JSON list of C-alpha atoms in Angstrom, two decimals:
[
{"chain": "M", "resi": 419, "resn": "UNK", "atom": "CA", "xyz": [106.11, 169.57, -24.10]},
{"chain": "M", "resi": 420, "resn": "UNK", "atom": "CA", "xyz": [107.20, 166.66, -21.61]},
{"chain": "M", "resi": 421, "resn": "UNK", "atom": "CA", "xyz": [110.96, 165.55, -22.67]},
{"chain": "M", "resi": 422, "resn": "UNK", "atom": "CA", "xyz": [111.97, 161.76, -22.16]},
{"chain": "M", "resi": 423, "resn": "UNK", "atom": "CA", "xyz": [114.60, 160.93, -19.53]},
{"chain": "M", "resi": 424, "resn": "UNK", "atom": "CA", "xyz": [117.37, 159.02, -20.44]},
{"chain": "M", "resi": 425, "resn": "UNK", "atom": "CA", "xyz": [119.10, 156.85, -18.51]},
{"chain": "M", "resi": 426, "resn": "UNK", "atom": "CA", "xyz": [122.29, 155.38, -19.59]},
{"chain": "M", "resi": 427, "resn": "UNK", "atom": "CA", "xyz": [124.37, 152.78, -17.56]},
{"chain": "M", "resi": 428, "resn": "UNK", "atom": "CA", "xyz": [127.51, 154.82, -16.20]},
{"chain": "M", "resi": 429, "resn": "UNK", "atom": "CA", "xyz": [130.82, 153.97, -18.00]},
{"chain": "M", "resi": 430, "resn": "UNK", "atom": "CA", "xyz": [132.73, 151.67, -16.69]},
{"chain": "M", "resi": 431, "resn": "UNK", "atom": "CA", "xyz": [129.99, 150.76, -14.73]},
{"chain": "M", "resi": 432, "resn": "UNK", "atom": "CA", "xyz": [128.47, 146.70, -13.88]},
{"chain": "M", "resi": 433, "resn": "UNK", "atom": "CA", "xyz": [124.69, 146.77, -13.73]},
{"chain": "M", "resi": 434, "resn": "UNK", "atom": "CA", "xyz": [125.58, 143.60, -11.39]},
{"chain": "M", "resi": 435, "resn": "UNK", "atom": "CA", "xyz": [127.88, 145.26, -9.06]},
{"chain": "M", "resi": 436, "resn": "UNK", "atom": "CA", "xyz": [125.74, 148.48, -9.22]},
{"chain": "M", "resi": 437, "resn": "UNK", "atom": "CA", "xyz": [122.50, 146.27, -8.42]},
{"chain": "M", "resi": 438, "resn": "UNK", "atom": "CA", "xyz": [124.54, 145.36, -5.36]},
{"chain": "M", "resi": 439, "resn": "UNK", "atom": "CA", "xyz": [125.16, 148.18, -4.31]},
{"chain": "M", "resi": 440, "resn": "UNK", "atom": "CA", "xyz": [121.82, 149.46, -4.47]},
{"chain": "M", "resi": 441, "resn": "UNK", "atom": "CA", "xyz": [122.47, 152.28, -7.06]},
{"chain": "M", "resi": 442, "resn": "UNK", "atom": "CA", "xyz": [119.22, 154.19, -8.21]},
{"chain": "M", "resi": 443, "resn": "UNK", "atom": "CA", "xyz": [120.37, 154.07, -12.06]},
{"chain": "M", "resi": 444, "resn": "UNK", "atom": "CA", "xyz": [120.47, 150.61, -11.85]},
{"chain": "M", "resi": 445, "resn": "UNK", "atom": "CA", "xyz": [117.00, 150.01, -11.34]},
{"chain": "M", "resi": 446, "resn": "UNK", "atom": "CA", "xyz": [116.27, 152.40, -13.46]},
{"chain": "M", "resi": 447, "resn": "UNK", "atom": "CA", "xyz": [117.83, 151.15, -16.18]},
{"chain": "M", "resi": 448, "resn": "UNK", "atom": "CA", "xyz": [116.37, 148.01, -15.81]},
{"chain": "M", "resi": 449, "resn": "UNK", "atom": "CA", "xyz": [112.85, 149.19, -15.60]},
{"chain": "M", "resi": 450, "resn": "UNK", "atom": "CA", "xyz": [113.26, 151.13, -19.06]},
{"chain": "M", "resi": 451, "resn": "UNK", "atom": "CA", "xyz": [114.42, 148.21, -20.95]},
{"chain": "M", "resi": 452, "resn": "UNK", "atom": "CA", "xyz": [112.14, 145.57, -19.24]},
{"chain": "M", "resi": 453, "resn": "UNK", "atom": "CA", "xyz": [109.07, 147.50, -17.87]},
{"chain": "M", "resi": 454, "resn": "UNK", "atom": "CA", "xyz": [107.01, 148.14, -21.44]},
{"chain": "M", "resi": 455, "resn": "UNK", "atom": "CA", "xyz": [107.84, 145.01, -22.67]},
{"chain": "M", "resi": 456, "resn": "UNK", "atom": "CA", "xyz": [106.10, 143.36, -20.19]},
{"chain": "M", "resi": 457, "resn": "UNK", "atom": "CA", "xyz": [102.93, 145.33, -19.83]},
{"chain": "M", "resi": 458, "resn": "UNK", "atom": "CA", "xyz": [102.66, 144.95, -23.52]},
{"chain": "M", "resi": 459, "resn": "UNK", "atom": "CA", "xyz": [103.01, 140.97, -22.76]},
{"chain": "M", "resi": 460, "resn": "UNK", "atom": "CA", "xyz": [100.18, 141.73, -19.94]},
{"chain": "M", "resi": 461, "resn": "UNK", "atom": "CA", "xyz": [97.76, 143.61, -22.51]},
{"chain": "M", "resi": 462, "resn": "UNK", "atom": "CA", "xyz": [98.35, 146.51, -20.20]},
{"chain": "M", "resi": 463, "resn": "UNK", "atom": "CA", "xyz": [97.24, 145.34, -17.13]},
{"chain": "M", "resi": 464, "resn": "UNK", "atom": "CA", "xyz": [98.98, 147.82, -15.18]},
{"chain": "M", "resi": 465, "resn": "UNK", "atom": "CA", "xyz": [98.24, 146.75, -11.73]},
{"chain": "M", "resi": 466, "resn": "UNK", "atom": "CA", "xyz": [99.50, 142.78, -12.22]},
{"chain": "M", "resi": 467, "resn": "UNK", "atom": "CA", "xyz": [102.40, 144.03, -14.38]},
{"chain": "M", "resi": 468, "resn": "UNK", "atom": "CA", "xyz": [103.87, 146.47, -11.45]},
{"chain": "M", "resi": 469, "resn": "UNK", "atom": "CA", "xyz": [103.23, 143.74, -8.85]},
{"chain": "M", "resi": 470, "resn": "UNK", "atom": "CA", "xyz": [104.59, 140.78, -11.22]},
{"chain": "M", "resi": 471, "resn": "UNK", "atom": "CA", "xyz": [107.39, 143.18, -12.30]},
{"chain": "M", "resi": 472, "resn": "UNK", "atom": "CA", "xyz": [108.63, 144.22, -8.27]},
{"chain": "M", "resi": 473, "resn": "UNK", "atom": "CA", "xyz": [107.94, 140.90, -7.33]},
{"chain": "M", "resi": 474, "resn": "UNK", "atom": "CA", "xyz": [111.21, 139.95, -10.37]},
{"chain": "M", "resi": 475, "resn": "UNK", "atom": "CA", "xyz": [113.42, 142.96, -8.77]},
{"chain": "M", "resi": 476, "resn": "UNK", "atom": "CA", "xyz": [113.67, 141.92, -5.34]},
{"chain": "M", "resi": 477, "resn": "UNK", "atom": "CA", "xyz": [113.97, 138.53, -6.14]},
{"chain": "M", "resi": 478, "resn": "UNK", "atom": "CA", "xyz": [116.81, 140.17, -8.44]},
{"chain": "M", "resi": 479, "resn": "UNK", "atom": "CA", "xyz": [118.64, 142.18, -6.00]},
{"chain": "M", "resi": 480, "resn": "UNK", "atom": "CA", "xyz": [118.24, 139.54, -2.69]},
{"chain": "M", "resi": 481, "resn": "UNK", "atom": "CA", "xyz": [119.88, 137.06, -4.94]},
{"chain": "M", "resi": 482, "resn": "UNK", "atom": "CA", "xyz": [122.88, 139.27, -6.24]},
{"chain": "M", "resi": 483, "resn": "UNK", "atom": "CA", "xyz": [123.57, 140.54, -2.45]},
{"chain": "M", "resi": 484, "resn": "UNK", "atom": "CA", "xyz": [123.46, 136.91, -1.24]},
{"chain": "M", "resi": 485, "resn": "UNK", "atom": "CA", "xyz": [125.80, 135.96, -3.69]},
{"chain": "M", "resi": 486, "resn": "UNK", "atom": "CA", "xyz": [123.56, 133.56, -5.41]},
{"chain": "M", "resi": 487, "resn": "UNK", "atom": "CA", "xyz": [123.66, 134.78, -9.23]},
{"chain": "M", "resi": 488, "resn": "UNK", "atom": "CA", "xyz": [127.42, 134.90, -9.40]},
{"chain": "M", "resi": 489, "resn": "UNK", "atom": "CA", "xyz": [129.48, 137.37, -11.41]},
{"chain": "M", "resi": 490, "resn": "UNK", "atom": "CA", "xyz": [130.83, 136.21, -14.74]},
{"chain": "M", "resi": 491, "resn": "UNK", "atom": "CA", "xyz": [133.66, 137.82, -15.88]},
{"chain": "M", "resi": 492, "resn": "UNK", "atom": "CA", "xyz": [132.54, 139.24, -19.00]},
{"chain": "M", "resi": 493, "resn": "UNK", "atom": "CA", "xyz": [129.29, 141.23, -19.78]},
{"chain": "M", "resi": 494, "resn": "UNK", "atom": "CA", "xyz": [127.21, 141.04, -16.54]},
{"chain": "M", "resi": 495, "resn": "UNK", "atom": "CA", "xyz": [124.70, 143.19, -17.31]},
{"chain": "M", "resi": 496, "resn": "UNK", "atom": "CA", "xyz": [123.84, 141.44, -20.39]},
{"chain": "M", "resi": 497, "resn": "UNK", "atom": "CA", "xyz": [123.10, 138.22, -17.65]},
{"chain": "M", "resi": 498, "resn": "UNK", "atom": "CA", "xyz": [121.65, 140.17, -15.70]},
{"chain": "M", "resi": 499, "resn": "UNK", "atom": "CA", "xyz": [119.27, 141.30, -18.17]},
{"chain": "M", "resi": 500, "resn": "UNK", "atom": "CA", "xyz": [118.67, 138.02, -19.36]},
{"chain": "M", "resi": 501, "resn": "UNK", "atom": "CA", "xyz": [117.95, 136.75, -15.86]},
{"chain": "M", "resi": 502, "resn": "UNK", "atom": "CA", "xyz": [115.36, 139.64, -15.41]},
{"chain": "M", "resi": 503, "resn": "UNK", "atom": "CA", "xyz": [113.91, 139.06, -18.61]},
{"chain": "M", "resi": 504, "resn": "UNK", "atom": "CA", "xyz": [113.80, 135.18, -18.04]},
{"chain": "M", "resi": 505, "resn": "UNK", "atom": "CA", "xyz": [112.16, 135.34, -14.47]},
{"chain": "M", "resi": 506, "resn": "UNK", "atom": "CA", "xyz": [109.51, 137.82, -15.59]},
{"chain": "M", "resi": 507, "resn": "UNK", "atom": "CA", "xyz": [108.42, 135.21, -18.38]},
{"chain": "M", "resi": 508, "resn": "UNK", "atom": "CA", "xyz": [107.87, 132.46, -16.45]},
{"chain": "M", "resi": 509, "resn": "UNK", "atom": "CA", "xyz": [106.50, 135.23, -13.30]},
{"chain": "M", "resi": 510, "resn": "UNK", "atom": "CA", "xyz": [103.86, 136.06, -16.50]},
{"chain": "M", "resi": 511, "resn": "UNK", "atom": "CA", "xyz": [103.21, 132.63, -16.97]},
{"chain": "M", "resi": 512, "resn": "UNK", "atom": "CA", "xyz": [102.55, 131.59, -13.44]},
{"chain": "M", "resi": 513, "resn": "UNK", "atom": "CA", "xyz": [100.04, 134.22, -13.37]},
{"chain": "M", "resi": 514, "resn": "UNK", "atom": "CA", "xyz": [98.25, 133.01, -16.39]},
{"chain": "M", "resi": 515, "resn": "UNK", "atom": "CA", "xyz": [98.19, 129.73, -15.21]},
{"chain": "M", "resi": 516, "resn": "UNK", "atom": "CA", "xyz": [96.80, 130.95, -11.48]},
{"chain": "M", "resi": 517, "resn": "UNK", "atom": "CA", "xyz": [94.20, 132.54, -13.41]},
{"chain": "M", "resi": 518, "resn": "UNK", "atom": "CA", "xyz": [92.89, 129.68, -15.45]},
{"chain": "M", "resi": 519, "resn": "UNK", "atom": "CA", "xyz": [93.43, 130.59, -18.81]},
{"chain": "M", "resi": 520, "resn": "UNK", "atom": "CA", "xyz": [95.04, 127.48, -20.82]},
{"chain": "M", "resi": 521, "resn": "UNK", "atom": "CA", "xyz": [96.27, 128.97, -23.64]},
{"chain": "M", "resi": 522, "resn": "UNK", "atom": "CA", "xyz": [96.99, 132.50, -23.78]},
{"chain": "M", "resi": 523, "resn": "UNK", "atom": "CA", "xyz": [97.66, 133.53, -27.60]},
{"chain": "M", "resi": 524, "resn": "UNK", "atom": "CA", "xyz": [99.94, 136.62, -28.12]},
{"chain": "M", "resi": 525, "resn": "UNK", "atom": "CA", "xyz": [98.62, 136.55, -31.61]},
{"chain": "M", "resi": 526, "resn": "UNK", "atom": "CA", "xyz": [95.10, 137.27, -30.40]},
{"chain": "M", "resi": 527, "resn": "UNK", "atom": "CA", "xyz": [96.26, 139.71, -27.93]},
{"chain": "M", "resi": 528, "resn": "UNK", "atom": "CA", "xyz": [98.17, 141.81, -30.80]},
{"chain": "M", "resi": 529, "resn": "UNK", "atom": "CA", "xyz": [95.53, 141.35, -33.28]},
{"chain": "M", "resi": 530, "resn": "UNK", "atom": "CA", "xyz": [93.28, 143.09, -30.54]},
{"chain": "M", "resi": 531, "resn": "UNK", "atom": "CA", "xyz": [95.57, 145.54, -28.98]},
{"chain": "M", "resi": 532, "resn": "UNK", "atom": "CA", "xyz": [96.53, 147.45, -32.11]},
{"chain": "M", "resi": 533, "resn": "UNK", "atom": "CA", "xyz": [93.37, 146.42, -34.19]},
{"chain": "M", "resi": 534, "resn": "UNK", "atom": "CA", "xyz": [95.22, 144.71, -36.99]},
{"chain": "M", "resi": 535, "resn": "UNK", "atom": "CA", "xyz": [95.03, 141.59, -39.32]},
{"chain": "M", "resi": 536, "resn": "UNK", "atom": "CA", "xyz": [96.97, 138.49, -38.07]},
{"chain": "M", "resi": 537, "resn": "UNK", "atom": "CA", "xyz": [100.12, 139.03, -40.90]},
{"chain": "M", "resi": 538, "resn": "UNK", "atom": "CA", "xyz": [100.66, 142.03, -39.32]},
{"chain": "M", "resi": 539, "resn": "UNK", "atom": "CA", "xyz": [100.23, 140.69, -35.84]},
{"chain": "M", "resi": 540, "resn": "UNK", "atom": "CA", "xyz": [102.81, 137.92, -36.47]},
{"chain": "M", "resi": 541, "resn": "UNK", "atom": "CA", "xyz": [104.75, 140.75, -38.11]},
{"chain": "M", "resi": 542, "resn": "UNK", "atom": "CA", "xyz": [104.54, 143.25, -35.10]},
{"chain": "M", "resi": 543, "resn": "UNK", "atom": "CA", "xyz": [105.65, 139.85, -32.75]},
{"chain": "M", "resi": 544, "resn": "UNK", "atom": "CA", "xyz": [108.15, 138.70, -35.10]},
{"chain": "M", "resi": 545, "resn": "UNK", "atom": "CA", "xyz": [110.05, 141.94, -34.49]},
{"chain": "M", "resi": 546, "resn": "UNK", "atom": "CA", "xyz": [109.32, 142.41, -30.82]},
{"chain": "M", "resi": 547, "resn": "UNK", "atom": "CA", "xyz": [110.96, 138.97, -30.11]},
{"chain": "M", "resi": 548, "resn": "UNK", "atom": "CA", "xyz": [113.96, 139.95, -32.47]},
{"chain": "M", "resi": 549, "resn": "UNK", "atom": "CA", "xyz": [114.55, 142.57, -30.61]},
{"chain": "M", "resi": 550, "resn": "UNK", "atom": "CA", "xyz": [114.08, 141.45, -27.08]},
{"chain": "M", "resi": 551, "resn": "UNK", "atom": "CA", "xyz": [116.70, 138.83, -27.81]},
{"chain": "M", "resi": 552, "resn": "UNK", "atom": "CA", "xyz": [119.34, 141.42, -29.46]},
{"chain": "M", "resi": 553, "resn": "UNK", "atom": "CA", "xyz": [118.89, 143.16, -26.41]},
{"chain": "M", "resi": 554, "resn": "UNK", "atom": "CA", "xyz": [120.12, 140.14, -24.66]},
{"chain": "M", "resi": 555, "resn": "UNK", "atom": "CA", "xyz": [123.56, 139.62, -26.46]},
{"chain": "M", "resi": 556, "resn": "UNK", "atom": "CA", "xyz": [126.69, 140.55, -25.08]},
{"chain": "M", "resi": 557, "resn": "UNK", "atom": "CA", "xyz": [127.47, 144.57, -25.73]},
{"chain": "M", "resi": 558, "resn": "UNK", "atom": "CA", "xyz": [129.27, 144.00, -28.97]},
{"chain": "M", "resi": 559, "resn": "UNK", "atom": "CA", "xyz": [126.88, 141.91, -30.34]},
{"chain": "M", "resi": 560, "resn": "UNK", "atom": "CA", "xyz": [123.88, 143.93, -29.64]},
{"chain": "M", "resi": 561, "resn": "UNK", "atom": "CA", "xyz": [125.67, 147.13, -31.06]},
{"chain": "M", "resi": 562, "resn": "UNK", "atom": "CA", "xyz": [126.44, 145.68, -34.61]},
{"chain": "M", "resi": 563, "resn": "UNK", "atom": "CA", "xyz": [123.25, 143.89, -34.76]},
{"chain": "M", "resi": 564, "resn": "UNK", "atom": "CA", "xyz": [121.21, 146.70, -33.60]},
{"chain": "M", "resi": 565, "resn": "UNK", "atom": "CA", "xyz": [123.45, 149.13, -36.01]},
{"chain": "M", "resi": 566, "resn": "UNK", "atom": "CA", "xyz": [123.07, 146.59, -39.00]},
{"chain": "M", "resi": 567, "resn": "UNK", "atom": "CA", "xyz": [119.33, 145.12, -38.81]},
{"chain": "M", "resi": 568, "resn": "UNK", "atom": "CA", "xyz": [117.71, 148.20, -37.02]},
{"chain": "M", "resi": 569, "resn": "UNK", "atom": "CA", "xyz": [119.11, 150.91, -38.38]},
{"chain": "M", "resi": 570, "resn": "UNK", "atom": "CA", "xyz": [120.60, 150.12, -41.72]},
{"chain": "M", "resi": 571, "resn": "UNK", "atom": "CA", "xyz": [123.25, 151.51, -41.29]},
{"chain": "M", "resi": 572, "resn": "UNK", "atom": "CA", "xyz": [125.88, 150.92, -43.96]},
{"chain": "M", "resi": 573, "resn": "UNK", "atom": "CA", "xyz": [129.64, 148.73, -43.57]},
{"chain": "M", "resi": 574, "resn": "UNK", "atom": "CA", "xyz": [131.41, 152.31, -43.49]},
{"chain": "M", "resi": 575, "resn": "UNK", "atom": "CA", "xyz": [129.76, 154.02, -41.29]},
{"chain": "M", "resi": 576, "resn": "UNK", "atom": "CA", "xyz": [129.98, 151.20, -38.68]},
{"chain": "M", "resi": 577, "resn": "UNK", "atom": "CA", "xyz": [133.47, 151.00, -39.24]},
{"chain": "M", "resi": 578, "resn": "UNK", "atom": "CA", "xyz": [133.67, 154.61, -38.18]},
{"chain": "M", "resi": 579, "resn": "UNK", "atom": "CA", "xyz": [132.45, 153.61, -34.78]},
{"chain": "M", "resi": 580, "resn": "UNK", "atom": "CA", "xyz": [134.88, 151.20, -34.60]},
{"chain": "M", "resi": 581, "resn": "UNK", "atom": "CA", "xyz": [138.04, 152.74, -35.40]},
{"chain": "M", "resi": 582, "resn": "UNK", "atom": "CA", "xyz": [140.30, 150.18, -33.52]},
{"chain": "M", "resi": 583, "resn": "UNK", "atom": "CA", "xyz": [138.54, 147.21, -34.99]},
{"chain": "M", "resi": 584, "resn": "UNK", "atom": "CA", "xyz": [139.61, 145.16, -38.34]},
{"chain": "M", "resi": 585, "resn": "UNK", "atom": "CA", "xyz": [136.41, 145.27, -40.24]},
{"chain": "M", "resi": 586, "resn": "UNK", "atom": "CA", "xyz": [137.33, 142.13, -41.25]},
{"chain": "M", "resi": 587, "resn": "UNK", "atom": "CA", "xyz": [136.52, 141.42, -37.67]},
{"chain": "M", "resi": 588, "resn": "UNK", "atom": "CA", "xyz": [133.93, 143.14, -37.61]},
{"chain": "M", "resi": 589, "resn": "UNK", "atom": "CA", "xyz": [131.93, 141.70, -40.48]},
{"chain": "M", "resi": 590, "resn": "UNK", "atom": "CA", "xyz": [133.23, 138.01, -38.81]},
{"chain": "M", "resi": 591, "resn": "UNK", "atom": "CA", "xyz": [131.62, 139.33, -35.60]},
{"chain": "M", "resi": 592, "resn": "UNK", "atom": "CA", "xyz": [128.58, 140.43, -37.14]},
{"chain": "M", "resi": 593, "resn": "UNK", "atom": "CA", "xyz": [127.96, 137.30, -39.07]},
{"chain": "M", "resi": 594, "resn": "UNK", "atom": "CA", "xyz": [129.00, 135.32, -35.68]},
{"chain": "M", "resi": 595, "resn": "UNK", "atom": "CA", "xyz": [126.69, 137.38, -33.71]},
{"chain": "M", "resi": 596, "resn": "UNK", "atom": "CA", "xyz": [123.66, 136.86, -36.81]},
{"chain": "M", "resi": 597, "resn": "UNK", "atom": "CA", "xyz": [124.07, 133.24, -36.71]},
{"chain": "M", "resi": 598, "resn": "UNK", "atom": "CA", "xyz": [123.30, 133.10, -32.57]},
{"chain": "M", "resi": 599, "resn": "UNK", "atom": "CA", "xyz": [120.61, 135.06, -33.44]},
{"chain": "M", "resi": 600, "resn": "UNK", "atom": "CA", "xyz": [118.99, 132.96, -35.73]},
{"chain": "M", "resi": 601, "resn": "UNK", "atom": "CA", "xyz": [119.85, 129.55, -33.95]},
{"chain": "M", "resi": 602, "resn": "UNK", "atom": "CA", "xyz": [117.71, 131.66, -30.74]},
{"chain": "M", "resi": 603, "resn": "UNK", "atom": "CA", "xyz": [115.39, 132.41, -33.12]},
{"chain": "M", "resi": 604, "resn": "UNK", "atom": "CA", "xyz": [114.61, 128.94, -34.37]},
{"chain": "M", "resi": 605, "resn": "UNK", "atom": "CA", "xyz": [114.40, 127.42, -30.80]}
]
């Protein structure tokens, strides 16, 4: 039986400075959390997706070692991400456009792909952008959310992960972090 490989961004680690670097994990990292995603988006095209995808990467990295995304000084993975995730929307797009189609509808593609009624479709892309933009937030944000929303888990157990944190704070945070969401989710 084939086991998954995991691969978690080092502690202490930047995903920027490590992209600079050139550090294996890095890339890595960022084709687990961005790869499916978008060969879902390409209704598994694997061939464009890989090119399309690559394409996104070096763009990514010759930018970072030239010094043209610049560091922030909090959370620059989650940019980083977000850049990635941004460039291979409008990389998808470009294609679509190069290849004549006018409108390409995600619903159709879903209703198709898993061979389900449109409810469920908007359903299954409801979710999939919910989560592609949690997985955008700052660390903090994306933990409680993702703890919270995803997997229900209750106040006191998420204060246990948080042992230094008021949960005061934390439930401020949380609704702070719930409110971005929605306002992203309304655009």
């Amino acid at each position: 039986m084939a086991q998954s490989i995991k691969i978690k961004q080092p502690l202490h680690s930047d995903l920027y400075d490590a992209i600079k670097n050139g550090e294996t994990w890095a890339f890595e990292y960022l084709e687990k959390i961005l790869y499916s995603g978008h060969l879902f988006e390409l209704k598994g095209d694997s061939n464009t997706a890989f090119d399309l995808y690559h394409d996104v990467i070096i763009e990514l990295y010759i930018r970072v070692t030239e010094g043209k995304i610049e560091k922030l000084n909090n959370d620059n993975s989650a940019m980083i991400i977000a850049w990635a995730k941004r460039h291979l929307d409008w990389k998808r797009r470009d294609y679509w456009k190069s290849c004549g189609y006018k409108d390409v509808s995600r619903l159709d593609n879903v209703t198709e792909l898993f061979g389900v009624v449109q409810s469920e479709a908007e359903s299954i892309l409801y979710y999939q952008q919910v989560i592609t933009l949690i997985d955008g937030m700052p660390s903090k944000c994306r933990d409680l959310l993702t703890d919270k929303l995803i997997n229900d888990l209750e106040w006191k157990k998420i204060y246990q992960k948080y042992p230094n944190d008021n949960e005061g704070s934390l439930r401020v945070l949380f609704s702070n972090c719930l409110k971005i969401l929605r306002d992203q989710l309304d655009e």
